[in-house]
Coordinates of C-alpha atoms in Angstrom, one line a residue:
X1 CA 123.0 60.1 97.7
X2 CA 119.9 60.0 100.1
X3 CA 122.3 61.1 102.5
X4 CA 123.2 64.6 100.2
X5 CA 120.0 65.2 99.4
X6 CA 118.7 65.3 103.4
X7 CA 121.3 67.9 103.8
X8 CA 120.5 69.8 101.8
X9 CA 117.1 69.7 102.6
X10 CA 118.2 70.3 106.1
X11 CA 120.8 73.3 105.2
X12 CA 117.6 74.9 103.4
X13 CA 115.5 74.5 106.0
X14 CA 117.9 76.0 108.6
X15 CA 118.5 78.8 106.2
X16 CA 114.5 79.9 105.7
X17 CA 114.2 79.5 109.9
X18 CA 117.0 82.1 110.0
X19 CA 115.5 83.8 107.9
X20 CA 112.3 84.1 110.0
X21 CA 113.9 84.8 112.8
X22 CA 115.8 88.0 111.2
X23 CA 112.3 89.3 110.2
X24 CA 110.6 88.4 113.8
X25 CA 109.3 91.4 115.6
X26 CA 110.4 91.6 119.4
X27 CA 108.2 93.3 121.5
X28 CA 109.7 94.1 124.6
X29 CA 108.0 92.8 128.3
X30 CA 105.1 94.4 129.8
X31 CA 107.4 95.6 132.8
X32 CA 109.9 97.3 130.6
X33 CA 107.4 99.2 129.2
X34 CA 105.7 100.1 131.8
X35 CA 109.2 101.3 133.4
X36 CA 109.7 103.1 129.8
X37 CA 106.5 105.2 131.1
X38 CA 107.8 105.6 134.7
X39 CA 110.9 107.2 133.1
X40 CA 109.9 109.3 130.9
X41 CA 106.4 110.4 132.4
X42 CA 104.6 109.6 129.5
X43 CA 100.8 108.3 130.7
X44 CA 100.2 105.7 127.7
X45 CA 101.9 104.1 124.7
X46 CA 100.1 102.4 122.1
X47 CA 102.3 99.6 120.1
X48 CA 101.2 97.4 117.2
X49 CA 103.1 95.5 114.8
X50 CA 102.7 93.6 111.6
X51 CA 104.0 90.6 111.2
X52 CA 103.6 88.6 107.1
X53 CA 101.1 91.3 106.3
X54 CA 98.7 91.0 109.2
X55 CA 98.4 93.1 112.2
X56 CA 100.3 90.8 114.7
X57 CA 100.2 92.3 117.8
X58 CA 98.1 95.3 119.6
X59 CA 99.8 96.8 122.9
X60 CA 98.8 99.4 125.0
X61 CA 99.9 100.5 128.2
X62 CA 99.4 103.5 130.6
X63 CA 96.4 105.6 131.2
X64 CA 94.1 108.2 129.5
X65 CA 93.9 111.8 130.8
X66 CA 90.8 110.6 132.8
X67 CA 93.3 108.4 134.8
X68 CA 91.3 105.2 132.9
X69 CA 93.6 102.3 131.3
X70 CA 94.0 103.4 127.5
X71 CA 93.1 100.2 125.1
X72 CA 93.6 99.7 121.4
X73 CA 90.4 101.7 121.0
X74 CA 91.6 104.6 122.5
X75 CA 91.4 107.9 120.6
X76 CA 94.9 109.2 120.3
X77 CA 96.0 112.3 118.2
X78 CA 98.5 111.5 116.2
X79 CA 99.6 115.0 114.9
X80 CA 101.3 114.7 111.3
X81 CA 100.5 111.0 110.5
X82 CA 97.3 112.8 109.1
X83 CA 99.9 113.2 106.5
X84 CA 99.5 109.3 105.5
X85 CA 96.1 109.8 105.1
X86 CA 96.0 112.5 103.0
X87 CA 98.3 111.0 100.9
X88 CA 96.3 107.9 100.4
X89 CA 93.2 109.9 100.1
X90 CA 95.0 112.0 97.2
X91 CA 96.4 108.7 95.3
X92 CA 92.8 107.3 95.6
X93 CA 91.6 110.0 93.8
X94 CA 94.6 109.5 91.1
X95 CA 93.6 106.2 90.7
X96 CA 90.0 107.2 90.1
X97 CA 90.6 109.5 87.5
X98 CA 89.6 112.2 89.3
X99 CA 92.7 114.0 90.1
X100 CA 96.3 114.8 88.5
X101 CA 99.1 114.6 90.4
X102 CA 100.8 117.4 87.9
X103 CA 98.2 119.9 87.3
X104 CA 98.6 123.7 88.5
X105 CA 96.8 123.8 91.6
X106 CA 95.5 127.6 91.1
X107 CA 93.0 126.1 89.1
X108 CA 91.2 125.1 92.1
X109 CA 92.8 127.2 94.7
X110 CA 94.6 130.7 95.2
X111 CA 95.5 131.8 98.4
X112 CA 95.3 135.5 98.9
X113 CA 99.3 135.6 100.0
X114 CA 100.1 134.4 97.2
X115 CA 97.8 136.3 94.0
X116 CA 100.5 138.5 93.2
X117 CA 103.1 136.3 93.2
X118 CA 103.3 134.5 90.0
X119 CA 104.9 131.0 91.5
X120 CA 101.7 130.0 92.6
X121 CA 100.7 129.3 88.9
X122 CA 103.4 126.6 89.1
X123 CA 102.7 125.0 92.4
X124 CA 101.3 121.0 91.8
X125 CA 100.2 118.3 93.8
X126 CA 103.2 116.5 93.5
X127 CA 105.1 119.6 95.2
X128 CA 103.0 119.2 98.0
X129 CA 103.4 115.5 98.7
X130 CA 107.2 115.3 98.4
X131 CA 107.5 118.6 100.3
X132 CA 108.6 121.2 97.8
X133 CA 106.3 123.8 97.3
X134 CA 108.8 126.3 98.8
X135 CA 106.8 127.4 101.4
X136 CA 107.6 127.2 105.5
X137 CA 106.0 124.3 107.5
X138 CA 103.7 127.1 108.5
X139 CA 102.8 131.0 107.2
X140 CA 103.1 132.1 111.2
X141 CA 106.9 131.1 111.1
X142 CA 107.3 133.9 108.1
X143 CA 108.0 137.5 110.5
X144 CA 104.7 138.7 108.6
X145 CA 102.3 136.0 109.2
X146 CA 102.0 135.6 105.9
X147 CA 101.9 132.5 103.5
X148 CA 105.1 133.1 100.9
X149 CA 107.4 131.2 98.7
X150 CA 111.0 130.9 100.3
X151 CA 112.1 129.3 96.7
X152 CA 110.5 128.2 93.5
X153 CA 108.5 125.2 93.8
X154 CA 109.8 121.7 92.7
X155 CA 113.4 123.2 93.1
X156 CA 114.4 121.3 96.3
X157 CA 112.9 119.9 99.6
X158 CA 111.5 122.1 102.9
X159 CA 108.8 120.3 105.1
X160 CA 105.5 122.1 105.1
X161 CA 102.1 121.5 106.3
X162 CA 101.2 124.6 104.8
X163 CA 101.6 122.7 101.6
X164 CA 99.2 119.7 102.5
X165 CA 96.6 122.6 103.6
X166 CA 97.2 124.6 100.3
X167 CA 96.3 121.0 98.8
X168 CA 92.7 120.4 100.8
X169 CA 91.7 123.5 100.0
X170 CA 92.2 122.9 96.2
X171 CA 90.3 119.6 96.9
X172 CA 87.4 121.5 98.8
X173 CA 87.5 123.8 95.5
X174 CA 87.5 121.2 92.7
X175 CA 84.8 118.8 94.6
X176 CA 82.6 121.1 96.3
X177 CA 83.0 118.5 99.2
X178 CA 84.3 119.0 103.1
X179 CA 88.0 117.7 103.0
X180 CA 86.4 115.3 106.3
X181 CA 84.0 113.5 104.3
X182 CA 86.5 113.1 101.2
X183 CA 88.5 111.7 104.2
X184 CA 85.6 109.3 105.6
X185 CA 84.5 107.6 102.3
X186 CA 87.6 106.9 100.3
X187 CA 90.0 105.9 103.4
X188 CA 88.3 105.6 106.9
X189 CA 85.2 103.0 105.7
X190 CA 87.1 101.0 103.3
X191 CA 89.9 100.2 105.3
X192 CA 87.5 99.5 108.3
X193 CA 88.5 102.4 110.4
X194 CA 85.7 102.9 112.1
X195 CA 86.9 105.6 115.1
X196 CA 89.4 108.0 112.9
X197 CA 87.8 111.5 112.4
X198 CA 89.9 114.8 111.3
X199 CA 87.8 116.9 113.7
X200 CA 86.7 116.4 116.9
X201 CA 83.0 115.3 117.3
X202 CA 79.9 114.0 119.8
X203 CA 81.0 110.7 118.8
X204 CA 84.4 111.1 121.1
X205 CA 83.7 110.8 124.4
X206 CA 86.2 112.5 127.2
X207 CA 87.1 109.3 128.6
X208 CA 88.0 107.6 124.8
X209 CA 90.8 110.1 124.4
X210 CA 94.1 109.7 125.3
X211 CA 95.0 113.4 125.7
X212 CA 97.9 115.3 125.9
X213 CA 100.4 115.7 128.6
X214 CA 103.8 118.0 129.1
X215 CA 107.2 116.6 130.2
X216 CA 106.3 115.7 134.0
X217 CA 102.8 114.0 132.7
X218 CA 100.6 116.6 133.6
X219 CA 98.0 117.1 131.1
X220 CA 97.6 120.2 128.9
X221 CA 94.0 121.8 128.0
X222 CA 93.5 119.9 124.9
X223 CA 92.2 122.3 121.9
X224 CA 89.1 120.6 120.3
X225 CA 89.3 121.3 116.5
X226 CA 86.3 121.7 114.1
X227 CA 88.1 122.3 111.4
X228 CA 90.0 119.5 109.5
X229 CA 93.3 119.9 108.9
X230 CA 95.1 117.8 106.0
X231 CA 99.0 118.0 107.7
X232 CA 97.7 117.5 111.6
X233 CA 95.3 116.8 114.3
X234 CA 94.1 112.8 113.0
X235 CA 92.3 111.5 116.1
X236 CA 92.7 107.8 115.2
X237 CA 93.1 104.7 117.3
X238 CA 96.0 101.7 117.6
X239 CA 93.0 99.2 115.9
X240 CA 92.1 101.6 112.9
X241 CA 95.8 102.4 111.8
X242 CA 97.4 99.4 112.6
X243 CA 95.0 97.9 110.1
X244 CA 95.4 100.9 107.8
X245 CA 99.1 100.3 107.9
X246 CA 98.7 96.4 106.8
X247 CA 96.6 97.3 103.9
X248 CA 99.2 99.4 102.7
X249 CA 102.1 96.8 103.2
X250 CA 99.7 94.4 101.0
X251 CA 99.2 96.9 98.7
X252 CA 95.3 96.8 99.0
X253 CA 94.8 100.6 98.2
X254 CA 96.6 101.3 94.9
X255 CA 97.6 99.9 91.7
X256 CA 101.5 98.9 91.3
X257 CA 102.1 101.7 89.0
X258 CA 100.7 104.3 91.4
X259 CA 102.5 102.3 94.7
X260 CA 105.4 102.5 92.6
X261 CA 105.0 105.7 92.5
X262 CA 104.1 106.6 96.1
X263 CA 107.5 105.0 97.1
X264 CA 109.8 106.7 94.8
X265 CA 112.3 108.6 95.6
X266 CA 111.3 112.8 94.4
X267 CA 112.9 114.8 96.6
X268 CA 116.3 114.0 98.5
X269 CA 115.6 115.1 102.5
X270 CA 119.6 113.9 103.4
X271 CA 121.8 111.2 102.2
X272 CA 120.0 108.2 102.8
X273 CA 116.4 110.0 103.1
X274 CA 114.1 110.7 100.8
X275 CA 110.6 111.7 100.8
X276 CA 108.2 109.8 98.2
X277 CA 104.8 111.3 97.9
X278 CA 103.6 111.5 101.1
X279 CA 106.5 109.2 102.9
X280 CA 109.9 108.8 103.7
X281 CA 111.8 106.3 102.0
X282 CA 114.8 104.5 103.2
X283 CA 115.6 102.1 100.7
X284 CA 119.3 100.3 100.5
X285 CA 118.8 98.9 104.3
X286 CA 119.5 95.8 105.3
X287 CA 118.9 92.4 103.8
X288 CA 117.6 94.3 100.6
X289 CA 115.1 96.1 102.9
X290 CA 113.2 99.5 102.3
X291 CA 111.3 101.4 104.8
X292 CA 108.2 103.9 104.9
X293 CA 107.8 106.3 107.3
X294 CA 106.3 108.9 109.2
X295 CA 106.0 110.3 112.5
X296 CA 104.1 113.8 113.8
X297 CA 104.3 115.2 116.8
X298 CA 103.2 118.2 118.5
X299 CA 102.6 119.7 122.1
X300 CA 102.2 116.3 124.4
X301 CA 101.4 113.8 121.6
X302 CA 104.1 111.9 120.1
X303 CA 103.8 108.8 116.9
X304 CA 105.3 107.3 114.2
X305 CA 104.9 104.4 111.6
X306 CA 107.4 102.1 110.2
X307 CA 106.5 99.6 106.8
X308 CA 109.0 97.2 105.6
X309 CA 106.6 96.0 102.7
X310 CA 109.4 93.5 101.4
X311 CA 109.4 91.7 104.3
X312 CA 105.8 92.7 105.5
X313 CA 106.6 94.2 108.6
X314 CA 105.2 97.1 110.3
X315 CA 105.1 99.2 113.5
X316 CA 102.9 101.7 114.6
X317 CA 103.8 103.7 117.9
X318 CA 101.1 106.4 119.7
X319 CA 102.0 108.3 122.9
X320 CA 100.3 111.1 125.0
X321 CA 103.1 113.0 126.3
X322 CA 106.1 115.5 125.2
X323 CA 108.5 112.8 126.1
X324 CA 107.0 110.2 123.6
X325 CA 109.6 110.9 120.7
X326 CA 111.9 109.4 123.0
X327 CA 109.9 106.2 124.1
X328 CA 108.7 106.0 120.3
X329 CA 112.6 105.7 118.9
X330 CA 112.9 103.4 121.5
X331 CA 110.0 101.2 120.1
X332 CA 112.1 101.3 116.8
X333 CA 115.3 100.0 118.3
X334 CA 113.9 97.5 120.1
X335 CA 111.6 96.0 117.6
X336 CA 112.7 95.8 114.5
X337 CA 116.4 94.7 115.1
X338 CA 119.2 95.5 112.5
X339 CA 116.6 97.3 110.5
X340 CA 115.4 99.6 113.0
X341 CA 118.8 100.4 114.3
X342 CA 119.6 101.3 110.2
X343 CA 116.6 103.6 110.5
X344 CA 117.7 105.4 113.4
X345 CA 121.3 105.8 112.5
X346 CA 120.2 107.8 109.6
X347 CA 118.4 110.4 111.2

């Protein structure tokens, strides 16, 4: 009998350290990195991982656009991941009471496109965060310049950062208060994210920022904005998201209900993706696994984040160059094993 019951004890130990080892993040050596930079001409990658709900690991590689060695508080800009925190910011206010995911936003906001056109009366929040509100991902793309509906909102999914910008300027409307600041006091303090502005400021220095760089890793006059956008431009570093990202995975920021929420499926982008408010989903992966994502990019910045709550994972990726999508996928691959090859396959 004593001899049954130390098998199994041994079986069940064997089966958790398998387990563990499934759900281990791999981070690749420093030299194939660095030769993932050599190839591609990207100046600087920024990696961090999470690892049982805490940030595990912080690795950065390369150089700034001064030629210095970027660190995990280097500034990068991470394009469209300013998505994730407008999200958050918007669900915060959801949670407070302040703000309904449902309601019209013409009450707060009409854009001058769009008076005469009676779909903006039905155009909510919740359009805006699963990405259908009909319009473009921006009013230049329409021949006229003009911001317009392409189909009725809530009918199906088109990507738009016109959509998250419709949104702010509702919020700026309603609260009387700079979308920055909103920004600044309900997601950058309390989750500790101490060098993440939506504009540019005194308080970046030239030689924080990573930059931006083209295809052969020559870097491109970088455009300064003053003005925050809610779909782009989130100067942030590897430190401040990486924790952002773990407070999300614990579920720090929101009620269940509203998490719940956040994560379900409400608009379909292809079999196998969906957008949530404010995320992809990928649920049905691997061992029961379900993924949040994002990713922006733009001219020579590249980035992405990957959360596998179940299993309280993450991975955050932040490059300075065109080529980064590439190094960035890569990171995916190589990190988060069958998972991250599920991911991938799906795009």
């Amino acid at each position: 009998m004593k001899t049954y019951l130390l098998l199994i004890f041994y079986l069940c130990l064997f089966s958790q350290l398998v387990a563990q080892t499934k759900n281990q993040i791999i981070i690749p050596d420093s030299a194939t990195i660095n030769q993932w930079l050599t190839d591609t001409n990207v100046p600087a990658i920024a990696i961090g991982t999470i690892q049982n709900g805490q940030v595990n690991s912080m690795l950065v590689y390369g150089n700034t656009q001064t030629g210095s060695p970027a660190d995990a508080n280097t500034i990068f800009d991470v394009a469209s991941l300013t998505k994730s925190i407008t999200s958050l910011l918007t669900l915060e206010l959801v949670l407070q009471a302040s703000w309904n995911l449902d309601e019209p936003l013409f009450h707060y906001w009409i854009d001058p496109d769009l008076k005469n056109d009676p779909r903006h009366q039905k155009l909510t929040t919740r359009h805006v965060l699963s990405h259908r509100t009909g319009f473009k991902n921006w009013r230049w793309m329409n021949e006229d310049k003009k911001l317009a509906f392409d189909f009725e909102p809530g009918s199906k999914f088109h990507y738009s950062g016109e959509g998250f910008e419709y949104l702010r300027k509702a919020m700026e409307g309603k609260f009387q208060i700079p979308f920055e600041k909103m920004a600044d006091s309900l997601i950058f303090q309390p989750n500790g994210m101490t060098n993440s502005h939506l504009t540019w400021n005194e308080k970046i220095k030239d030689y924080q920022f990573a930059g931006t760089h083209d295809e052969s890793g020559k870097p491109y006059e970088y455009e300064k904005s003053t003005q925050a956008n809610a779909a782009d431009n989130l100067l942030t570093t590897l430190k401040d998201f990486s924790q952002l990202s773990a407070n999300i995975i614990n579920k720090q920021m929101l009620d269940q209900d509203l998490y719940q929420e956040m994560i379900r499926p409400q608009s379909t982008v292809r079999e196998g993706i969906s957008f949530g408010l404010g995320w992809i989903v990928f649920n049905n992966l691997a061992n029961g696994e379900y993924a949040l994502f994002n990713a922006g990019s733009d001219t020579g910045v590249n980035a992405l984040v990957v959360l596998l709550p179940k299993s309280k994972r993450g991975l955050i990726v932040m490059t300075n160059g065109d080529n980064g999508r590439a190094l960035a996928m890569k990171a995916i691959a190589e990190t988060l094993g069958t998972v991250g090859k599920e991911i991938l396959s799906r795009f």
